[in-house]
Short mmCIF file of C-alpha atoms in Angstrom, two decimals:
data_model
loop_
_atom_site.label_atom_id
_atom_site.label_comp_id
_atom_site.label_asym_id
_atom_site.label_seq_id
_atom_site.Cartn_x
_atom_site.Cartn_y
_atom_site.Cartn_z
CA GLU C 1 -0.02 -0.01 0.03
CA THR C 2 2.93 2.42 0.61
CA ALA C 3 3.74 4.33 -2.55
CA ALA C 4 7.31 4.08 -3.77
CA PRO C 5 9.27 7.43 -3.69
CA PRO C 6 9.68 9.20 -7.05
CA LEU C 7 12.55 7.91 -9.12
CA SER C 8 13.48 11.42 -10.42
CA ASP C 9 14.13 13.15 -7.13
CA LYS C 10 18.02 12.73 -7.76
CA LYS C 11 18.48 11.24 -4.32
CA PRO C 12 19.92 8.00 -3.28
CA HIS C 13 17.48 5.09 -2.53
CA LEU C 14 17.86 1.55 -1.18
CA TYR C 15 15.91 -1.18 -3.15
CA THR C 16 15.63 -4.65 -1.57
CA ALA C 17 13.99 -7.88 -2.62
CA VAL C 18 13.42 -10.50 0.16
CA ILE C 19 12.48 -14.03 -0.99
CA THR C 20 11.00 -16.15 1.80
CA PRO C 21 11.04 -20.07 2.05
CA GLU C 22 7.24 -19.81 1.33
CA SER C 23 8.17 -18.43 -2.16
CA GLU C 24 7.00 -14.97 -1.26
CA VAL C 25 8.78 -11.98 -2.58
CA LYS C 26 8.65 -8.55 -0.93
CA ILE C 27 9.96 -5.35 -2.55
CA LEU C 28 11.30 -2.69 -0.12
CA VAL C 29 12.33 0.85 -0.93
CA ASP C 30 14.36 2.59 1.68
CA GLY C 31 13.41 -0.06 4.09
CA LYS C 32 9.67 0.20 3.57
CA GLU C 33 7.63 -2.55 1.91
CA VAL C 34 5.90 -1.29 -1.36
CA ARG C 35 5.06 -4.50 -3.12
CA SER C 36 4.50 -8.21 -2.27
CA ALA C 37 3.42 -11.28 -4.21
CA SER C 38 3.81 -15.03 -4.48
CA LEU C 39 6.40 -16.46 -6.90
CA LEU C 40 3.72 -19.15 -7.65
CA ASP C 41 1.12 -16.51 -8.76
CA GLU C 42 0.86 -16.68 -12.47
CA THR C 43 -0.74 -13.27 -12.63
CA ALA C 44 1.72 -11.39 -10.44
CA PHE C 45 4.47 -11.27 -12.97
CA SER C 46 4.56 -10.43 -16.66
CA ALA C 47 6.56 -13.67 -17.21
CA PRO C 48 5.42 -16.24 -14.60
CA ILE C 49 7.96 -18.45 -12.85
CA ASN C 50 6.22 -21.60 -14.02
CA PRO C 51 5.12 -21.77 -17.63
CA PRO C 52 1.43 -22.41 -18.56
CA LYS C 53 0.06 -25.85 -18.98
CA LYS C 54 -1.67 -24.91 -22.21
CA VAL C 55 -0.37 -22.97 -25.17
CA ASP C 56 -1.68 -21.86 -28.59
CA ASP C 57 -1.36 -24.52 -31.29
CA PRO C 58 1.09 -23.11 -33.85
CA ASP C 59 -0.52 -25.14 -36.59
CA ASP C 60 -3.96 -23.92 -36.04
CA SER C 61 -5.08 -20.85 -38.24
CA LYS C 62 -8.25 -18.81 -38.54
CA PRO C 63 -10.55 -20.14 -41.35
CA ASP C 64 -10.99 -17.86 -44.33
CA ASP C 65 -14.78 -17.64 -43.78
CA TRP C 66 -14.44 -16.76 -40.10
CA VAL C 67 -16.28 -13.50 -39.32
CA ASP C 68 -15.06 -11.91 -36.03
CA GLU C 69 -16.55 -8.37 -36.52
CA PRO C 70 -19.69 -8.06 -34.23
CA GLN C 71 -21.03 -5.08 -36.28
CA MET C 72 -21.17 -4.14 -39.91
CA PRO C 73 -22.27 -0.95 -41.77
CA ASP C 74 -25.99 -0.63 -42.23
CA PRO C 75 -26.65 -1.05 -46.02
CA ALA C 76 -29.90 0.93 -45.51
CA SER C 77 -27.96 3.94 -44.01
CA VAL C 78 -27.21 6.49 -46.81
CA LYS C 79 -25.89 10.01 -46.50
CA PRO C 80 -28.75 12.56 -47.19
CA ASP C 81 -28.41 14.69 -50.25
CA ASP C 82 -28.65 17.89 -48.19
CA TRP C 83 -25.75 16.75 -45.84
CA ASP C 84 -23.11 19.40 -46.30
CA GLU C 85 -19.78 18.10 -44.70
CA GLU C 86 -18.03 21.34 -45.67
CA ALA C 87 -20.41 23.68 -43.68
CA PRO C 88 -18.38 25.58 -40.97
CA ARG C 89 -19.12 25.17 -37.30
CA LEU C 90 -19.41 29.01 -36.82
CA ILE C 91 -20.82 31.72 -39.09
CA GLU C 92 -21.33 35.49 -38.82
CA ASP C 93 -24.46 36.45 -36.96
CA PRO C 94 -26.80 37.68 -39.78
CA ALA C 95 -29.04 39.49 -37.19
CA ALA C 96 -26.21 41.51 -35.83
CA GLU C 97 -25.95 45.32 -36.67
CA ARG C 98 -23.27 47.80 -36.09
CA PRO C 99 -24.13 50.14 -33.16
CA ASP C 100 -24.92 53.76 -34.05
CA THR C 101 -22.24 54.90 -31.58
CA TRP C 102 -19.48 52.84 -33.25
CA GLU C 103 -16.75 55.05 -34.64
CA PRO C 104 -15.26 53.27 -37.74
CA ASP C 105 -12.84 56.12 -38.60
CA GLU C 106 -11.30 56.59 -35.11
CA PRO C 107 -8.11 54.89 -34.01
CA LEU C 108 -7.99 52.74 -30.89
CA GLN C 109 -5.18 54.84 -29.42
CA ILE C 110 -4.37 58.60 -29.71
CA PRO C 111 -1.55 60.77 -28.46
CA ASP C 112 -2.15 62.01 -24.96
CA PRO C 113 -3.43 65.52 -25.27
CA THR C 114 -2.34 66.37 -21.75
CA ALA C 115 1.27 65.31 -22.19
CA GLU C 116 4.06 67.90 -22.68
CA ALA C 117 7.70 67.48 -23.91
CA PRO C 118 10.18 67.64 -21.11
CA ALA C 119 11.92 70.96 -20.49
CA ASP C 120 15.28 69.54 -21.34
CA TRP C 121 14.15 67.89 -24.60
CA ASP C 122 16.40 68.98 -27.43
CA ALA C 123 14.76 68.30 -30.85
CA ASP C 124 18.17 68.58 -32.57
CA GLU C 125 19.67 65.82 -30.37
CA ASP C 126 16.73 63.90 -29.27
CA GLY C 127 14.58 64.15 -32.43
CA GLU C 128 10.99 65.10 -32.62
CA TRP C 129 9.09 64.51 -29.45
CA GLU C 130 6.02 62.32 -29.58
CA ALA C 131 3.33 62.20 -26.90
CA PRO C 132 2.66 58.67 -25.42
CA LEU C 133 -0.44 56.94 -26.75
CA VAL C 134 -3.63 56.57 -24.62
CA PRO C 135 -6.90 54.76 -25.16
CA ASN C 136 -9.26 56.81 -27.51
CA PRO C 137 -12.10 58.09 -25.41
CA LYS C 138 -14.34 58.01 -28.31
CA CYS C 139 -14.20 54.24 -28.42
CA LYS C 140 -15.57 53.73 -24.90
CA PRO C 141 -19.38 53.68 -25.85
CA SER C 142 -19.17 50.84 -28.50
CA GLY C 143 -15.85 50.62 -30.26
CA CYS C 144 -13.64 51.98 -33.03
CA GLY C 145 -12.06 50.75 -36.17
CA GLU C 146 -13.43 48.18 -38.58
CA TRP C 147 -16.60 46.51 -37.33
CA MET C 148 -17.01 42.78 -37.61
CA ARG C 149 -20.05 40.61 -37.09
CA PRO C 150 -19.86 38.26 -34.06
CA GLN C 151 -19.63 34.53 -34.60
CA VAL C 152 -22.60 32.27 -33.82
CA ALA C 153 -23.21 28.57 -34.19
CA ASN C 154 -24.12 27.52 -37.68
CA PRO C 155 -27.53 25.85 -37.92
CA ALA C 156 -26.59 24.03 -40.98
CA TYR C 157 -23.43 22.38 -39.50
CA LYS C 158 -23.72 18.63 -39.17
CA GLY C 159 -20.02 17.58 -39.48
CA LYS C 160 -18.63 14.57 -41.08
CA TRP C 161 -21.27 11.93 -41.97
CA VAL C 162 -20.76 8.32 -40.66
CA GLN C 163 -22.63 5.39 -41.78
CA ALA C 164 -24.76 3.67 -39.06
CA LYS C 165 -23.78 0.20 -38.07
CA ILE C 166 -26.00 -2.85 -37.20
CA ASP C 167 -25.30 -6.22 -35.64
CA ASN C 168 -23.48 -8.55 -38.09
CA PRO C 169 -25.69 -11.50 -38.80
CA ALA C 170 -22.65 -13.53 -39.89
CA TYR C 171 -20.71 -12.89 -36.64
CA VAL C 172 -19.27 -16.06 -35.29
CA GLY C 173 -17.25 -14.71 -32.41
CA LYS C 174 -13.65 -13.77 -31.68
CA TRP C 175 -11.34 -16.36 -33.12
CA ALA C 176 -8.66 -17.90 -30.85
CA PRO C 177 -6.19 -20.62 -31.76
CA ARG C 178 -6.74 -24.16 -30.36
CA GLN C 179 -5.03 -24.97 -27.07
CA ILE C 180 -2.66 -27.78 -26.73
CA ASP C 181 -0.46 -29.15 -23.95
CA ASN C 182 2.69 -27.09 -23.41
CA PRO C 183 5.58 -29.40 -24.36
CA ALA C 184 7.98 -27.34 -22.29
CA TYR C 185 5.73 -27.34 -19.25
CA TYR C 186 7.28 -27.88 -15.83
CA TYR C 187 6.29 -27.03 -12.37
CA ASP C 188 8.59 -25.70 -9.71
CA ALA C 189 7.00 -25.93 -6.37
CA ALA C 190 9.93 -24.18 -4.66
CA PRO C 191 11.18 -21.41 -6.87
CA HIS C 192 12.74 -19.71 -3.77
CA ASP C 193 15.36 -22.53 -3.63
CA VAL C 194 17.64 -21.10 -6.45
CA MET C 195 21.05 -22.36 -7.60
CA PRO C 196 24.14 -20.52 -6.41
CA ILE C 197 24.17 -16.94 -7.68
CA GLY C 198 27.40 -16.02 -9.53
CA GLY C 199 26.37 -12.56 -10.82
CA VAL C 200 23.69 -9.83 -10.76
CA GLY C 201 22.32 -8.09 -13.84
CA ILE C 202 20.18 -5.08 -14.03
CA GLU C 203 17.89 -4.23 -16.98
CA LEU C 204 16.98 -0.49 -16.86
CA TRP C 205 14.68 1.09 -19.37
CA THR C 206 14.87 5.01 -18.85
CA MET C 207 15.72 8.15 -20.73
CA GLN C 208 17.17 9.79 -17.59
CA ASP C 209 20.88 10.09 -17.06
CA GLY C 210 22.98 10.03 -13.84
CA ILE C 211 21.61 6.79 -12.55
CA LEU C 212 24.25 4.71 -10.63
CA PHE C 213 24.09 1.36 -8.77
CA ASP C 214 26.55 0.33 -6.16
CA ASN C 215 26.80 -1.79 -2.97
CA ILE C 216 24.92 -4.73 -4.47
CA LEU C 217 24.64 -7.51 -1.90
CA VAL C 218 23.20 -11.06 -2.14
CA ALA C 219 22.66 -12.76 1.21
CA THR C 220 20.66 -15.48 2.80
CA ASP C 221 19.78 -13.52 5.97
CA PRO C 222 17.77 -10.30 5.75
CA ARG C 223 19.58 -9.10 8.86
CA VAL C 224 22.96 -9.14 6.99
CA ALA C 225 21.43 -6.80 4.34
CA GLU C 226 20.04 -4.56 7.01
CA GLU C 227 23.39 -4.23 8.62
CA ALA C 228 25.07 -3.52 5.36
CA ALA C 229 22.43 -0.96 4.56
CA GLU C 230 23.03 0.82 7.94
CA ARG C 231 26.86 1.05 7.14
CA THR C 232 26.43 2.23 3.57
CA PHE C 233 23.14 3.60 2.57
CA SER C 234 22.18 5.28 5.89
CA ALA C 235 25.63 6.98 5.99
CA ARG C 236 25.16 8.13 2.29
CA LYS C 237 21.59 9.38 2.92
CA ALA C 238 22.78 11.41 5.98
CA ALA C 239 25.64 12.92 4.05
CA ALA C 240 23.25 13.84 1.12
CA ALA C 241 20.94 15.52 3.65
CA ARG C 242 23.84 17.52 5.00
CA LEU C 243 24.67 18.64 1.52
CA GLU C 244 21.24 19.88 0.58
CA ARG C 245 21.30 23.68 -0.02
CA GLY C 246 19.09 25.63 2.28
CA ASP C 247 17.30 28.96 1.69
CA GLY C 248 18.97 32.35 1.92
CA TRP C 249 22.59 33.23 2.20
CA LEU C 250 23.02 31.29 5.49
CA GLY C 251 21.73 28.18 3.73
CA ALA C 252 24.09 28.84 0.79
CA ALA C 253 27.05 29.35 3.09
CA SER C 254 26.29 26.10 5.02
CA PHE C 255 25.88 24.11 1.69
CA TYR C 256 29.32 25.21 0.35
CA LEU C 257 31.00 24.62 3.63
CA SER C 258 29.51 21.17 3.77
CA LEU C 259 30.75 20.62 0.25
CA ALA C 260 34.26 21.69 1.20
CA ALA C 261 34.16 19.56 4.28
CA GLU C 262 32.88 16.45 2.42
CA TYR C 263 35.53 17.03 -0.36
CA ALA C 264 38.30 17.26 2.39
CA ARG C 265 37.05 14.13 4.00
CA GLU C 266 37.07 12.13 0.75
CA ASN C 267 40.43 13.60 -0.34
CA ALA C 268 42.26 13.86 2.94
CA LEU C 269 45.88 13.23 1.52
CA PRO C 270 45.93 15.87 -1.29
CA VAL C 271 44.10 18.32 0.84
CA GLY C 272 46.49 17.79 3.70
CA VAL C 273 49.49 18.22 1.37
CA ALA C 274 47.98 21.38 -0.02
CA VAL C 275 47.36 22.82 3.52
CA CYS C 276 50.78 21.97 4.68
CA ALA C 277 52.31 23.63 1.49
CA VAL C 278 50.42 26.82 2.05
CA LEU C 279 51.44 26.93 5.82
CA ALA C 280 55.07 26.35 4.85
CA SER C 281 55.02 29.12 2.27
CA ILE C 282 53.57 31.48 4.90
CA VAL C 283 56.08 30.54 7.52
CA LEU C 284 59.02 30.81 4.93
CA LEU C 285 57.75 34.24 3.89
CA CYS C 286 57.65 35.51 7.41
CA CYS C 287 61.18 34.16 8.16
CA CYS C 288 62.66 35.77 5.08
CA ARG C 289 61.02 39.18 5.71
CA ALA C 290 62.16 39.38 9.38
CA PRO C 291 65.89 39.49 8.71
CA ALA C 292 65.42 42.00 5.88
CA ARG C 293 63.48 44.32 8.21
CA ALA C 294 66.14 44.12 10.91
CA ALA C 295 68.98 44.86 8.42
CA GLU C 296 67.02 47.89 7.12
CA ALA C 297 66.67 49.13 10.74
CA GLY C 298 70.26 48.50 11.60
CA GLY C 299 71.62 50.19 8.54
CA GLY C 300 69.94 53.39 9.29
CA GLY C 301 71.29 53.62 12.83
CA VAL C 302 74.94 53.40 11.64
CA GLU C 303 74.58 56.03 8.98
CA GLY C 304 73.09 58.43 11.61
CA GLU C 305 76.08 57.86 14.00
CA GLU C 306 78.75 58.52 11.20
CA GLY C 307 76.87 61.61 10.18
CA GLU C 308 77.16 62.94 13.76
CA GLU C 309 80.90 62.15 14.00
CA GLU C 310 81.55 64.05 10.79
CA ASP C 311 79.76 67.05 12.05
CA GLY C 312 81.72 66.87 15.34
CA GLU C 313 85.11 66.93 13.39
CA GLY C 314 83.96 69.84 11.38
CA GLU C 315 83.41 71.88 14.51
#
């Protein structure tokens, strides 16, 4: 009864098929049961586990005189001579007349008579000023411009003529080939007891891209699958939830920080090397600049003392 989550939500999902010793199969999506059926039920699958007992006889064919159409055209039904298939569905209303207040020579819009050119408008630079257009007040009572009759339903319209049908007196029934015993018939009473599984194939019919499958597990105990799902799917689902972008700038900042943290976690070695290289560059830059600044400060003091001694000798 539980509806499966949409397959186009671009989120990770866990799909589980549990086959019981009673040959029951249960389909779970994200740990919730969405389908269940018996492997022995011939109507539960498009291709049943056990083939049918009876099959169509390939040598049987429909007789040439077999009539399987329950109805036939009525020979007494003839299209009337006055039936016009070309008649339009709508025609102009012949009773409509143009109102007396209709203004056929007036435009729908006119320049605004109250508008004035801006004080700084320069005709030489800006061109000739034109007032904005406003609805023509003379069109309010009925209308302006070319008058056209309104459309009404055509009383002569009948559409395409179709010949009536009657019951076919020669009708025999729907033909079906003769049933014979299925030469390939077998019955597996325990379809759950399968041979050892050596591989898993997935047949997917879709026009969507970006669909990936991983962590495929085949086990004999549902608890093993549940524990594996807890270690893999639950962790991935939680990580995907953390990476969902929230609303506003705070949500965007949290989203990009989460992306950076997730990238650093998955690429610890290259990220660590890059961080160490940046820190080493900063330390090296600071160590190189300190002696240079000390040398500049020391050089200035010596020059000052020599200058004072020279002045003293001069005195």
